[in-house]
């Protein structure tokens, strides 16, 4: 017997669209961290250096390099020479995600993007004749996904960030005149699955896939076991196993454990350094 779920088909469709867009947003927001990780040795400490923020500032020479090449993070890996990779896991993840999202954009454009308009133009010739020409402005429409060709990388030249933004628009059903038609349900499911897989690949490569790590150092206030956790988006947090009896100057979480996150981690790190 069928058990009703309480979610109407249109509500389920909305949830699928929203989740696909959220996953694509997460991919592009963490893309710079993944590119930075390629040139750094895999981190053995916790939290991963790509998400330590104020706990691990980049070296001055890295900062100077970023200032010298402000657009390098947007260029596709396959279209530029990347410095010798140190973290092959991050490189493989970036290449896989880039390849999948570029291919997905091609598939979506093929089904929902209107072909370039063509008009019949009369030639001043004898005998009179007409030719069919593409509308140049329509072909160069910035909202249009341009296919890769033998002589041009098309929209891929703008990098993964643009591919993710463009796919978000199609998933959410954003209109741009008559350029796009609504995305079919089966294609929407494919977009959602690919976006979820891409996000998982990025966050796994950055150590942000929800894994928990037992820290080597005990809690400086009570000697309890410290456990680190890095969630989606890269925000790290630490909890103490002792519970409410721990005297650390930080709030309790919902399970009555002392928890450090955000700026509170500075105090924990300082206390750990002092204990060491």
PDB file of C-alpha atoms in Angstrom, residues 45-150:
ATOM      1  CA  UNK A  45      46.886  18.322  11.499  1.00  0.00           C
ATOM      2  CA  UNK A  46      43.375  19.414  12.381  1.00  0.00           C
ATOM      3  CA  UNK A  47      41.657  21.512  11.252  1.00  0.00           C
ATOM      4  CA  UNK A  48      42.798  21.311   7.630  1.00  0.00           C
ATOM      5  CA  UNK A  49      44.836  24.406   6.826  1.00  0.00           C
ATOM      6  CA  UNK A  50      42.432  25.345   4.032  1.00  0.00           C
ATOM      7  CA  UNK A  51      39.760  26.184   6.621  1.00  0.00           C
ATOM      8  CA  UNK A  52      41.800  27.441   9.556  1.00  0.00           C
ATOM      9  CA  UNK A  53      41.281  31.065   8.566  1.00  0.00           C
ATOM     10  CA  UNK A  54      42.610  33.285  11.311  1.00  0.00           C
ATOM     11  CA  UNK A  55      44.438  30.317  12.871  1.00  0.00           C
ATOM     12  CA  UNK A  56      46.685  29.834   9.838  1.00  0.00           C
ATOM     13  CA  UNK A  57      47.276  32.945   7.740  1.00  0.00           C
ATOM     14  CA  UNK A  58      48.842  32.378   4.264  1.00  0.00           C
ATOM     15  CA  UNK A  59      52.481  33.157   3.769  1.00  0.00           C
ATOM     16  CA  UNK A  60      53.411  36.552   2.368  1.00  0.00           C
ATOM     17  CA  UNK A  61      54.692  35.122  -0.885  1.00  0.00           C
ATOM     18  CA  UNK A  62      51.353  33.361  -1.475  1.00  0.00           C
ATOM     19  CA  UNK A  63      49.541  36.635  -0.852  1.00  0.00           C
ATOM     20  CA  UNK A  64      51.785  38.481  -3.292  1.00  0.00           C
ATOM     21  CA  UNK A  65      51.188  35.799  -5.910  1.00  0.00           C
ATOM     22  CA  UNK A  66      47.415  36.134  -5.506  1.00  0.00           C
ATOM     23  CA  UNK A  67      47.656  39.910  -5.871  1.00  0.00           C
ATOM     24  CA  UNK A  68      49.729  39.560  -9.024  1.00  0.00           C
ATOM     25  CA  UNK A  69      47.224  37.226 -10.665  1.00  0.00           C
ATOM     26  CA  UNK A  70      43.755  38.268  -9.438  1.00  0.00           C
ATOM     27  CA  UNK A  71      41.889  36.239 -12.055  1.00  0.00           C
ATOM     28  CA  UNK A  72      43.849  33.010 -11.953  1.00  0.00           C
ATOM     29  CA  UNK A  73      41.354  31.260  -9.668  1.00  0.00           C
ATOM     30  CA  UNK A  74      38.591  31.593 -12.246  1.00  0.00           C
ATOM     31  CA  UNK A  75      40.412  30.008 -15.147  1.00  0.00           C
ATOM     32  CA  UNK A  76      39.724  26.324 -15.796  1.00  0.00           C
ATOM     33  CA  UNK A  77      42.496  23.959 -14.781  1.00  0.00           C
ATOM     34  CA  UNK A  78      42.404  22.400 -18.230  1.00  0.00           C
ATOM     35  CA  UNK A  79      43.035  25.776 -19.891  1.00  0.00           C
ATOM     36  CA  UNK A  80      46.002  27.042 -17.883  1.00  0.00           C
ATOM     37  CA  UNK A  81      49.315  25.843 -16.604  1.00  0.00           C
ATOM     38  CA  UNK A  82      48.981  25.084 -12.922  1.00  0.00           C
ATOM     39  CA  UNK A  83      52.024  25.121 -10.622  1.00  0.00           C
ATOM     40  CA  UNK A  84      53.449  21.681  -9.911  1.00  0.00           C
ATOM     41  CA  UNK A  85      50.747  19.979  -7.824  1.00  0.00           C
ATOM     42  CA  UNK A  86      51.681  18.925  -4.295  1.00  0.00           C
ATOM     43  CA  UNK A  87      48.292  17.602  -3.224  1.00  0.00           C
ATOM     44  CA  UNK A  88      47.247  15.163  -5.937  1.00  0.00           C
ATOM     45  CA  UNK A  89      43.999  14.345  -4.142  1.00  0.00           C
ATOM     46  CA  UNK A  90      42.923  17.968  -4.401  1.00  0.00           C
ATOM     47  CA  UNK A  91      44.035  18.160  -8.039  1.00  0.00           C
ATOM     48  CA  UNK A  92      42.096  15.015  -8.998  1.00  0.00           C
ATOM     49  CA  UNK A  93      39.015  16.315  -7.187  1.00  0.00           C
ATOM     50  CA  UNK A  94      39.207  19.686  -8.947  1.00  0.00           C
ATOM     51  CA  UNK A  95      39.632  18.108 -12.368  1.00  0.00           C
ATOM     52  CA  UNK A  96      36.748  15.687 -11.791  1.00  0.00           C
ATOM     53  CA  UNK A  97      34.371  18.414 -10.605  1.00  0.00           C
ATOM     54  CA  UNK A  98      35.341  20.779 -13.393  1.00  0.00           C
ATOM     55  CA  UNK A  99      34.876  18.100 -16.036  1.00  0.00           C
ATOM     56  CA  UNK A 100      31.485  17.009 -14.666  1.00  0.00           C
ATOM     57  CA  UNK A 101      30.011  20.504 -14.350  1.00  0.00           C
ATOM     58  CA  UNK A 102      31.214  21.588 -17.793  1.00  0.00           C
ATOM     59  CA  UNK A 103      29.674  18.457 -19.320  1.00  0.00           C
ATOM     60  CA  UNK A 104      26.466  19.018 -17.336  1.00  0.00           C
ATOM     61  CA  UNK A 105      26.180  22.597 -18.618  1.00  0.00           C
ATOM     62  CA  UNK A 106      26.505  21.283 -22.182  1.00  0.00           C
ATOM     63  CA  UNK A 107      23.727  18.739 -21.567  1.00  0.00           C
ATOM     64  CA  UNK A 108      21.397  21.276 -19.974  1.00  0.00           C
ATOM     65  CA  UNK A 109      22.019  23.863 -22.698  1.00  0.00           C
ATOM     66  CA  UNK A 110      21.256  21.268 -25.351  1.00  0.00           C
ATOM     67  CA  UNK A 111      17.789  20.658 -23.861  1.00  0.00           C
ATOM     68  CA  UNK A 112      16.635  24.015 -22.488  1.00  0.00           C
ATOM     69  CA  UNK A 113      18.531  26.727 -24.381  1.00  0.00           C
ATOM     70  CA  UNK A 114      16.956  28.201 -27.498  1.00  0.00           C
ATOM     71  CA  UNK A 115      19.102  27.934 -30.646  1.00  0.00           C
ATOM     72  CA  UNK A 116      20.554  31.121 -32.065  1.00  0.00           C
ATOM     73  CA  UNK A 117      17.982  33.033 -34.061  1.00  0.00           C
ATOM     74  CA  UNK A 118      18.394  33.000 -37.827  1.00  0.00           C
ATOM     75  CA  UNK A 119      17.025  35.543 -40.249  1.00  0.00           C
ATOM     76  CA  UNK A 120      16.610  35.525 -44.001  1.00  0.00           C
ATOM     77  CA  UNK A 121      18.582  38.348 -45.641  1.00  0.00           C
ATOM     78  CA  UNK A 122      17.992  39.497 -49.228  1.00  0.00           C
ATOM     79  CA  UNK A 123      21.152  39.996 -51.250  1.00  0.00           C
ATOM     80  CA  UNK A 124      21.525  42.711 -53.841  1.00  0.00           C
ATOM     81  CA  UNK A 125      22.407  40.350 -56.587  1.00  0.00           C
ATOM     82  CA  UNK A 126      21.308  39.385 -60.051  1.00  0.00           C
ATOM     83  CA  UNK A 127      19.316  37.277 -60.049  1.00  0.00           C
ATOM     84  CA  UNK A 128      17.980  38.248 -56.572  1.00  0.00           C
ATOM     85  CA  UNK A 129      18.559  35.641 -53.864  1.00  0.00           C
ATOM     86  CA  UNK A 130      18.439  35.338 -50.084  1.00  0.00           C
ATOM     87  CA  UNK A 131      20.702  33.776 -47.468  1.00  0.00           C
ATOM     88  CA  UNK A 132      20.082  32.751 -43.865  1.00  0.00           C
ATOM     89  CA  UNK A 133      22.345  34.372 -41.287  1.00  0.00           C
ATOM     90  CA  UNK A 134      22.696  34.005 -37.533  1.00  0.00           C
ATOM     91  CA  UNK A 135      21.736  36.898 -35.287  1.00  0.00           C
ATOM     92  CA  UNK A 136      25.181  37.941 -34.002  1.00  0.00           C
ATOM     93  CA  UNK A 137      23.822  39.693 -30.898  1.00  0.00           C
ATOM     94  CA  UNK A 138      21.765  36.638 -29.973  1.00  0.00           C
ATOM     95  CA  UNK A 139      24.712  34.324 -30.502  1.00  0.00           C
ATOM     96  CA  UNK A 140      26.889  36.510 -28.227  1.00  0.00           C
ATOM     97  CA  UNK A 141      24.227  36.891 -25.533  1.00  0.00           C
ATOM     98  CA  UNK A 142      26.185  36.763 -22.224  1.00  0.00           C
ATOM     99  CA  UNK A 143      23.467  34.646 -20.617  1.00  0.00           C
ATOM    100  CA  UNK A 144      23.878  31.960 -23.284  1.00  0.00           C
ATOM    101  CA  UNK A 145      26.017  28.895 -22.534  1.00  0.00           C
ATOM    102  CA  UNK A 146      28.536  28.733 -25.367  1.00  0.00           C
ATOM    103  CA  UNK A 147      29.593  25.257 -26.437  1.00  0.00           C
ATOM    104  CA  UNK A 148      33.232  24.296 -26.696  1.00  0.00           C
ATOM    105  CA  UNK A 149      34.476  24.210 -30.282  1.00  0.00           C
ATOM    106  CA  UNK A 150      37.674  23.271 -32.046  1.00  0.00           C
TER     107      UNK A 150
END
